[in-house]
Short mmCIF file of C-alpha atoms and ligand atoms in Angstrom, two decimals:
data_model
loop_
_atom_site.label_atom_id
_atom_site.label_comp_id
_atom_site.label_asym_id
_atom_site.label_seq_id
_atom_site.Cartn_x
_atom_site.Cartn_y
_atom_site.Cartn_z
CA MET A 20 0.00 0.00 0.00
CA ILE A 21 1.17 3.53 -0.76
CA TYR A 22 -0.19 5.98 1.80
CA ALA A 23 -0.48 9.48 0.35
CA ASP A 24 -3.20 10.96 2.54
CA ASN A 25 -1.21 12.49 5.39
CA ALA A 26 -3.46 15.55 5.56
CA ALA A 27 -6.29 13.24 6.62
CA THR A 28 -4.25 11.53 9.29
CA THR A 29 -0.73 10.25 9.84
CA GLN A 30 0.73 7.00 11.07
CA MET A 31 1.88 7.09 14.67
CA SER A 32 5.61 6.65 14.85
CA GLU A 33 7.08 3.81 16.88
CA LYS A 34 8.70 6.40 19.13
CA VAL A 35 5.27 7.90 19.88
CA ILE A 36 3.70 4.52 20.64
CA LYS A 37 6.63 3.67 22.93
CA ALA A 38 6.21 6.99 24.74
CA MET A 39 2.53 6.25 25.35
CA LEU A 40 2.77 2.65 26.58
CA PRO A 41 4.03 3.36 30.13
CA TYR A 42 0.95 5.54 30.68
CA MET A 43 -1.32 2.60 29.87
CA GLU A 44 0.67 -0.13 31.58
CA LYS A 45 2.16 1.50 34.67
CA ILE A 46 1.37 5.14 35.28
CA TRP A 47 -2.40 5.00 34.90
CA GLY A 48 -3.50 6.94 37.96
CA ASN A 49 -5.94 9.83 37.71
CA PRO A 50 -4.00 13.11 37.57
CA SER A 51 -6.62 14.67 39.88
CA SER A 52 -6.03 12.11 42.65
CA LEU A 53 -4.10 13.32 45.67
CA TYR A 54 -1.96 10.23 46.30
CA SER A 55 1.48 10.13 44.77
CA PHE A 56 0.45 7.50 42.17
CA GLY A 57 -1.98 10.02 40.70
CA GLN A 58 0.54 12.82 41.03
CA GLU A 59 2.90 10.87 38.77
CA SER A 60 0.32 11.22 36.00
CA LYS A 61 -0.16 14.87 36.86
CA ASP A 62 3.57 15.59 36.76
CA SER A 63 3.82 13.81 33.41
CA ILE A 64 1.17 15.95 31.74
CA SER A 65 2.73 19.08 33.23
CA PHE A 66 5.97 18.10 31.58
CA ALA A 67 4.17 17.42 28.28
CA ARG A 68 2.43 20.78 28.50
CA GLU A 69 5.79 22.52 28.88
CA GLN A 70 7.27 20.63 25.94
CA ILE A 71 4.33 21.47 23.68
CA ALA A 72 4.39 25.13 24.75
CA GLY A 73 8.12 25.25 23.99
CA CYS A 74 7.52 24.02 20.43
CA ILE A 75 5.28 26.99 19.58
CA GLY A 76 6.85 29.76 21.67
CA ALA A 77 4.11 29.74 24.33
CA THR A 78 4.22 29.20 28.08
CA ALA A 79 2.77 26.06 29.69
CA ALA A 80 -0.01 28.07 31.32
CA GLU A 81 -1.23 29.06 27.85
CA ILE A 82 -1.79 25.46 26.67
CA TYR A 83 -5.16 23.70 27.11
CA PHE A 84 -5.58 20.07 26.10
CA THR A 85 -8.65 19.26 24.00
CA SER A 86 -10.04 16.22 22.20
CA GLY A 87 -8.50 17.43 18.95
CA GLY A 88 -8.36 20.20 16.39
CA SER A 89 -12.13 20.51 16.02
CA GLU A 90 -12.72 21.10 19.73
CA ALA A 91 -9.84 23.58 19.90
CA ASP A 92 -11.31 25.52 16.94
CA ASN A 93 -14.78 25.54 18.56
CA GLN A 94 -13.46 26.72 21.91
CA ALA A 95 -11.20 29.40 20.43
CA ILE A 96 -13.90 30.93 18.26
CA ILE A 97 -16.72 30.77 20.79
CA SER A 98 -14.46 32.27 23.47
CA ALA A 99 -13.40 35.16 21.24
CA ALA A 100 -17.02 35.77 20.25
CA LYS A 101 -18.08 35.96 23.92
CA ILE A 102 -15.27 38.38 24.70
CA GLY A 103 -16.34 40.53 21.76
CA ALA A 104 -20.04 40.42 22.63
CA LYS A 105 -19.29 41.83 26.08
CA LYS A 106 -17.92 44.93 24.34
CA ASN A 107 -20.73 44.92 21.77
CA LYS A 108 -18.39 43.70 19.05
CA ARG A 109 -20.17 41.15 16.87
CA HIS A 110 -18.27 41.24 13.58
CA ILE A 111 -16.07 38.24 12.78
CA ILE A 112 -13.65 37.98 9.86
CA SER A 113 -12.69 34.62 8.39
CA THR A 114 -12.22 33.05 4.96
CA ALA A 115 -14.31 30.93 2.65
CA PHE A 116 -11.83 28.06 2.69
CA GLU A 117 -11.54 27.28 6.41
CA HIS A 118 -12.01 23.79 7.83
CA HIS A 119 -15.60 22.90 8.69
CA ALA A 120 -14.72 22.97 12.40
CA VAL A 121 -14.32 26.72 11.90
CA LEU A 122 -17.03 27.35 9.29
CA HIS A 123 -19.74 25.45 11.14
CA THR A 124 -18.87 27.17 14.43
CA LEU A 125 -19.20 30.49 12.60
CA ASP A 126 -22.59 29.36 11.22
CA LYS A 127 -23.71 28.79 14.78
CA LEU A 128 -22.55 32.25 15.84
CA LYS A 129 -24.32 33.77 12.86
CA ARG A 130 -27.58 32.26 14.11
CA GLU A 131 -26.82 33.91 17.45
CA GLY A 132 -26.59 37.33 15.84
CA PHE A 133 -22.93 37.68 14.92
CA GLU A 134 -22.00 39.10 11.53
CA ILE A 135 -19.66 36.74 9.72
CA GLU A 136 -17.54 38.15 6.90
CA LEU A 137 -15.75 35.54 4.82
CA LEU A 138 -12.87 36.98 2.81
CA ASP A 139 -12.52 35.92 -0.82
CA VAL A 140 -9.53 33.73 -1.40
CA HIS A 141 -7.25 34.66 -4.30
CA GLU A 142 -6.94 32.05 -7.05
CA ASN A 143 -3.53 31.05 -5.68
CA GLY A 144 -5.17 30.05 -2.39
CA ILE A 145 -3.69 32.88 -0.32
CA ILE A 146 -5.33 35.69 1.65
CA THR A 147 -3.43 38.99 1.65
CA PRO A 148 -2.77 41.03 4.81
CA GLU A 149 -4.39 44.01 3.03
CA GLN A 150 -7.67 42.11 2.74
CA VAL A 151 -7.67 41.62 6.49
CA LYS A 152 -6.67 45.21 7.16
CA ASN A 153 -9.46 46.53 4.95
CA ALA A 154 -12.07 44.28 6.54
CA ILE A 155 -11.35 45.18 10.18
CA ARG A 156 -13.95 47.51 11.72
CA GLU A 157 -14.55 49.14 15.11
CA ASP A 158 -16.84 46.26 16.04
CA THR A 159 -14.62 43.40 14.85
CA ALA A 160 -14.36 40.81 17.62
CA LEU A 161 -12.21 38.19 15.92
CA VAL A 162 -10.13 37.34 12.88
CA THR A 163 -9.85 33.58 12.32
CA ILE A 164 -7.70 32.47 9.39
CA MET A 165 -6.08 29.08 8.98
CA TYR A 166 -2.30 28.76 8.91
CA ALA A 167 -2.21 26.26 6.04
CA ASN A 168 -5.16 24.91 4.10
CA ASN A 169 -5.93 21.22 4.49
CA GLU A 170 -6.96 20.63 0.87
CA ILE A 171 -4.62 22.72 -1.25
CA GLY A 172 -1.89 23.23 1.36
CA THR A 173 -1.48 26.96 0.77
CA ILE A 174 0.29 28.86 3.56
CA GLN A 175 -1.16 32.16 4.75
CA PRO A 176 0.90 35.24 5.79
CA ILE A 177 0.17 34.60 9.47
CA ALA A 178 2.78 36.92 11.00
CA GLU A 179 1.59 39.86 8.88
CA ILE A 180 -2.05 39.18 9.70
CA GLY A 181 -1.14 38.84 13.38
CA GLU A 182 0.61 42.19 13.33
CA ILE A 183 -2.42 43.90 11.78
CA CYS A 184 -4.80 42.32 14.30
CA ARG A 185 -2.62 43.21 17.27
CA ALA A 186 -2.33 46.83 16.12
CA ALA A 187 -6.12 46.99 15.73
CA LYS A 188 -6.63 45.23 19.09
CA VAL A 189 -8.62 42.44 17.44
CA ILE A 190 -8.28 38.85 18.67
CA PHE A 191 -6.52 36.63 16.12
CA HIS A 192 -7.12 32.87 15.99
CA THR A 193 -5.43 30.53 13.56
CA ASP A 194 -6.31 26.91 12.87
CA ALA A 195 -2.75 25.58 12.71
CA VAL A 196 -3.74 21.92 12.54
CA GLN A 197 -2.01 21.42 9.16
CA ALA A 198 0.95 23.59 10.12
CA ALA A 199 1.97 22.29 13.54
CA GLY A 200 5.02 20.08 13.28
CA HIS A 201 5.39 20.98 9.59
CA LEU A 202 6.01 24.74 9.61
CA PRO A 203 7.69 26.92 12.25
CA ILE A 204 5.25 28.45 14.76
CA ASP A 205 6.07 31.22 17.21
CA VAL A 206 2.87 32.56 18.75
CA LYS A 207 4.64 35.55 20.29
CA ALA A 208 6.61 36.66 17.23
CA GLN A 209 3.57 36.06 15.01
CA ASN A 210 1.15 37.91 17.35
CA ILE A 211 -1.23 34.97 17.59
CA ASP A 212 -3.83 35.05 20.38
CA LEU A 213 -5.44 31.67 19.86
CA LEU A 214 -4.10 28.65 17.96
CA SER A 215 -5.39 25.11 17.42
CA ILE A 216 -3.35 21.96 16.88
CA SER A 217 -4.13 18.26 16.57
CA ALA A 218 -1.73 15.39 17.29
CA HIS A 219 -2.85 12.97 14.60
CA LYS A 220 -1.68 15.34 11.85
CA PHE A 221 1.96 15.04 13.00
CA HIS A 222 2.32 11.31 13.74
CA GLY A 223 0.67 11.53 17.14
CA PRO A 224 -2.47 9.77 18.37
CA LYS A 225 -6.02 10.63 17.34
CA GLY A 226 -8.46 12.29 19.71
CA ILE A 227 -6.01 14.70 21.31
CA GLY A 228 -5.21 18.29 20.48
CA ALA A 229 -4.37 21.55 22.15
CA LEU A 230 -5.56 25.11 22.20
CA TYR A 231 -3.04 27.85 22.85
CA ALA A 232 -4.72 30.88 24.41
CA ARG A 233 -2.55 33.91 25.09
CA LYS A 234 -2.38 34.93 28.75
CA GLY A 235 -5.30 37.25 29.43
CA ILE A 236 -7.68 35.65 26.90
CA GLN A 237 -10.61 34.30 28.89
CA LEU A 238 -11.76 30.93 27.55
CA VAL A 239 -15.37 29.74 27.58
CA ASN A 240 -15.94 26.07 28.36
CA ILE A 241 -17.14 23.73 25.63
CA ILE A 242 -17.01 20.79 28.06
CA GLU A 243 -18.27 21.54 31.55
CA GLY A 244 -17.08 19.31 34.35
CA GLY A 245 -14.27 19.13 36.85
CA ALA A 246 -11.46 21.57 37.40
CA GLN A 247 -9.13 20.03 34.81
CA GLU A 248 -7.29 22.40 32.45
CA ARG A 249 -7.56 25.23 34.98
CA GLY A 250 -11.34 24.86 34.94
CA LYS A 251 -11.58 25.46 31.18
CA ARG A 252 -12.10 21.90 29.98
CA GLY A 253 -13.70 19.30 32.20
CA GLY A 254 -12.94 15.59 31.92
CA THR A 255 -10.17 13.28 33.10
CA GLU A 256 -7.09 13.94 30.99
CA ASN A 257 -6.16 11.44 28.27
CA VAL A 258 -2.70 10.96 29.74
CA PRO A 259 -1.28 8.46 27.18
CA ALA A 260 -2.48 10.61 24.29
CA ILE A 261 -1.08 13.78 25.84
CA MET A 262 2.29 12.10 26.28
CA GLY A 263 2.12 10.84 22.69
CA MET A 264 1.29 14.28 21.37
CA ALA A 265 4.24 15.88 23.16
CA THR A 266 6.66 13.25 21.86
CA ALA A 267 5.28 13.57 18.32
CA LEU A 268 5.46 17.37 18.26
CA LEU A 269 8.95 17.48 19.71
CA ASP A 270 10.09 14.95 17.14
CA ALA A 271 8.40 16.74 14.25
CA CYS A 272 9.89 20.09 15.24
CA ALA A 273 13.37 18.67 15.77
CA ASN A 274 13.33 17.05 12.31
CA MET A 275 11.36 19.75 10.51
CA ALA A 276 14.15 21.09 8.31
CA GLU A 277 15.33 17.64 7.29
CA ASN A 278 11.81 16.32 6.66
CA ASN A 279 10.84 19.36 4.66
CA SER A 280 13.86 19.32 2.40
CA LYS A 281 13.09 15.69 1.58
CA LEU A 282 9.40 16.50 1.06
CA LEU A 283 10.13 19.46 -1.21
CA GLU A 284 12.01 17.14 -3.54
CA LEU A 285 9.24 14.55 -3.53
CA ARG A 286 6.59 17.23 -4.04
CA GLN A 287 8.39 18.69 -7.04
CA LYS A 288 8.81 15.28 -8.58
CA LEU A 289 5.11 14.54 -8.11
CA ILE A 290 3.98 17.91 -9.46
CA ASP A 291 6.26 17.61 -12.49
CA GLY A 292 4.96 14.11 -13.17
CA LEU A 293 1.28 14.97 -12.86
CA ASN A 294 1.72 18.16 -14.91
CA LYS A 295 2.61 15.92 -17.87
CA ILE A 296 -0.91 14.49 -17.86
CA PRO A 297 -2.88 16.44 -20.51
CA HIS A 298 -5.52 18.90 -19.25
CA SER A 299 -4.29 18.91 -15.67
CA THR A 300 -4.03 21.88 -13.30
CA LEU A 301 -2.25 22.28 -9.99
CA ASN A 302 -4.54 23.87 -7.40
CA GLY A 303 -3.00 26.51 -5.14
CA ASP A 304 0.28 28.39 -5.22
CA ALA A 305 3.15 26.24 -6.50
CA GLU A 306 5.61 27.45 -3.85
CA LYS A 307 3.71 28.78 -0.83
CA ARG A 308 2.21 25.42 0.09
CA LEU A 309 2.83 22.69 2.63
CA PRO A 310 5.94 20.72 1.65
CA GLY A 311 3.93 17.48 1.38
CA ASN A 312 0.81 18.81 -0.40
CA VAL A 313 -0.09 18.22 -4.05
CA ASN A 314 -3.60 18.95 -5.33
CA PHE A 315 -4.65 18.58 -8.96
CA CYS A 316 -7.72 18.88 -11.12
CA PHE A 317 -7.95 16.67 -14.19
CA GLU A 318 -10.46 17.92 -16.70
CA GLY A 319 -13.29 15.51 -17.35
CA ILE A 320 -12.46 13.27 -14.40
CA GLU A 321 -14.76 12.69 -11.48
CA GLY A 322 -12.83 12.68 -8.22
CA GLU A 323 -14.47 9.67 -6.66
CA ALA A 324 -13.97 7.43 -9.69
CA LEU A 325 -10.30 8.38 -9.68
CA LEU A 326 -9.94 7.54 -5.98
CA LEU A 327 -11.64 4.15 -6.33
CA HIS A 328 -9.36 3.16 -9.20
CA LEU A 329 -6.31 4.36 -7.27
CA ASP A 330 -7.49 2.32 -4.29
CA ASP A 331 -7.56 -0.74 -6.58
CA LYS A 332 -3.92 -0.01 -7.31
CA GLY A 333 -3.13 0.21 -3.60
CA ILE A 334 -2.86 4.00 -3.39
CA CYS A 335 -4.57 5.94 -0.57
CA ALA A 336 -5.43 9.46 -1.71
CA SER A 337 -8.19 11.95 -1.22
CA SER A 338 -10.51 14.11 -3.26
CA GLY A 339 -11.98 17.52 -2.70
CA SER A 340 -15.33 16.41 -3.95
CA ALA A 341 -17.40 13.65 -2.48
CA CYS A 342 -20.04 12.08 -4.66
CA THR A 343 -22.73 10.77 -2.34
CA SER A 344 -25.77 8.98 -3.72
CA GLY A 345 -25.48 10.68 -7.06
CA SER A 346 -25.32 14.24 -5.80
CA LEU A 347 -22.03 15.96 -6.22
CA ASP A 348 -20.81 17.96 -3.26
CA PRO A 349 -18.09 20.22 -4.62
CA SER A 350 -15.15 21.18 -2.46
CA HIS A 351 -15.78 24.51 -0.74
CA VAL A 352 -12.04 25.11 -0.92
CA LEU A 353 -11.87 24.78 -4.70
CA LEU A 354 -14.99 26.90 -5.03
CA ALA A 355 -13.32 29.52 -2.82
CA ILE A 356 -10.32 29.79 -5.15
CA GLY A 357 -12.65 30.16 -8.10
CA ARG A 358 -12.37 26.75 -9.72
CA GLN A 359 -15.60 26.58 -11.67
CA HIS A 360 -15.41 23.91 -14.30
CA GLU A 361 -12.82 21.73 -12.73
CA ILE A 362 -14.44 21.40 -9.35
CA ALA A 363 -17.40 19.76 -10.95
CA HIS A 364 -15.03 17.02 -11.96
CA GLY A 365 -13.42 16.72 -8.57
CA SER A 366 -9.84 16.97 -7.59
CA LEU A 367 -7.06 14.72 -6.37
CA ARG A 368 -5.20 15.49 -3.16
CA LEU A 369 -1.98 13.62 -2.51
CA THR A 370 -0.30 14.47 0.78
CA LEU A 371 3.11 12.99 1.47
CA CYS A 372 5.13 12.55 4.63
CA GLU A 373 8.82 12.00 5.20
CA ASN A 374 8.30 8.24 5.10
CA ASN A 375 7.21 8.29 1.46
CA THR A 376 9.88 7.45 -1.12
CA ALA A 377 10.81 8.60 -4.60
CA ALA A 378 9.87 5.13 -5.86
CA GLU A 379 6.39 5.55 -4.42
CA VAL A 380 6.04 8.93 -6.08
CA GLU A 381 6.98 7.37 -9.42
CA LYS A 382 4.35 4.67 -8.93
CA ILE A 383 1.72 7.29 -8.08
CA ILE A 384 2.51 9.27 -11.24
CA VAL A 385 2.18 6.18 -13.44
CA ALA A 386 -1.02 5.03 -11.70
CA VAL A 387 -2.74 8.43 -11.90
CA GLY A 388 -1.77 8.76 -15.56
CA GLU A 389 -3.25 5.32 -16.35
CA VAL A 390 -6.48 5.91 -14.44
CA VAL A 391 -7.05 9.37 -15.93
CA GLU A 392 -6.46 8.01 -19.45
CA TYR A 393 -8.80 5.06 -18.80
CA LEU A 394 -11.62 7.18 -17.32
CA ARG A 395 -11.42 9.59 -20.23
CA SER A 396 -11.40 6.71 -22.73
CA ILE A 397 -14.74 5.41 -21.45
CA SER A 398 -16.35 8.85 -21.21
CA PRO A 399 -18.66 9.80 -24.12
CA LEU A 400 -18.55 13.39 -22.87
CA TRP A 401 -14.78 13.47 -23.15
CA LYS A 402 -15.06 12.34 -26.79
CA ASP A 403 -17.42 15.27 -27.40
CA LYS A 404 -14.84 17.60 -25.93
CA LEU A 405 -12.11 16.20 -28.16
CA ILE A 406 -14.16 16.84 -31.33
CA GLY A 407 -15.03 20.32 -30.08
CA LYS A 408 -18.69 19.66 -29.37
CA ARG A 409 -18.27 20.57 -25.72
CA GLU A 410 -16.24 23.19 -23.86
CA PHE A 411 -15.72 21.14 -20.77
CA VAL A 412 -17.10 17.98 -19.33
CA LEU A 413 -19.55 17.79 -16.49
CA PRO A 414 -20.04 14.54 -14.65
CA GLU A 415 -23.40 12.87 -15.07
C1 PLP B 800 -7.85 17.74 10.65
C2 PLP B 800 -8.15 19.16 10.76
C3 PLP B 800 -8.99 19.65 11.77
C4 PLP B 800 -9.70 18.74 12.74
O1 PLP B 800 -8.83 18.14 13.65
P1 PLP B 800 -9.34 16.85 14.47
O2 PLP B 800 -8.27 16.60 15.47
O3 PLP B 800 -9.49 15.75 13.49
O4 PLP B 800 -10.63 17.24 15.12
C5 PLP B 800 -9.19 21.01 11.85
N1 PLP B 800 -8.61 21.86 11.00
C6 PLP B 800 -7.80 21.44 10.01
C7 PLP B 800 -7.15 22.43 9.10
C8 PLP B 800 -7.54 20.07 9.85
O5 PLP B 800 -6.75 19.66 8.87
#
């Protein structure tokens, strides 16, 4: 099997699993218990909190463990909205290509009377600092813009946006789930107030994430309960997962430069190979994108058919469009960057990690080329296009 869907989830490294085992086998006490056996668990998560904080330039007291990226996004946005509402600020700026954990939370706030302004995304998949600057008003409570997009991998000018927000005294949240462990993060230098991460996107376990909240930002609970996480997130801590996340993030940050230089080579090879397929387009900026992200549209090809044929060839990939019971649900990300025709045909997202090899990339290129050629060969609509009867091909 060739795994090329690392933006969906990553494989836990052996090092991470080894770091977690003692907290299942031996040190399994409740961190809230007063006896020393419980305190061992408590001390361990304190240590993990410090390590994670260190990786992003925060202090331990600014890190809150959550069940993952989605919960961290929910808590960050709802907290900032509440802070704004107290000062009668109900305008929130975001973008059209955020993750659904952000967009659906904003939908909820809209129903509660907040005004949500989604910035248009340039065709290259990047928001400009000027767009943010121009959108900020007296009553803006929050700017929430993702660090790197999960479909097309494009990297946003986070430090510049942070500077603008700080100068305007507007809270700035960034969903850094795709960035953490892959791109450098320094919440202080980048003027970030709230930031979400998730362990399973950097070879850590699933179901654990963290929210960084700058000192002074008052969080609202999503989960009510005990006094865990300084009263901001009830529930007994997932100690093994927390330990796994810390090990994974430390490892990813320590090896970032090396991993990324390897990934940049693989990415270029893959892009060059797929570009040779006729009527293909790379989605998103060619340079300002995550080192492991490749996202293509192939004219006349339906994303799901492509994925199923790739699966037959042992390749795990992803598509921006999901075709469920005959109705096509186009990717909101590709719509946001203005892909009109192509989105109807779906896209192919291949996301690599440092464990992928050049040989695998070669196999992917050959397999995608074969499947695209085959699907076009059996498409009557594609034949119409070739003889000029049709501008572009829509799936049936
Ligand atoms: C995966 C992902 C999330 C959700 O994280 P979970 O830990 O799976 O809840 C949020 N935002 C982005 C950009 C993601 O890629």
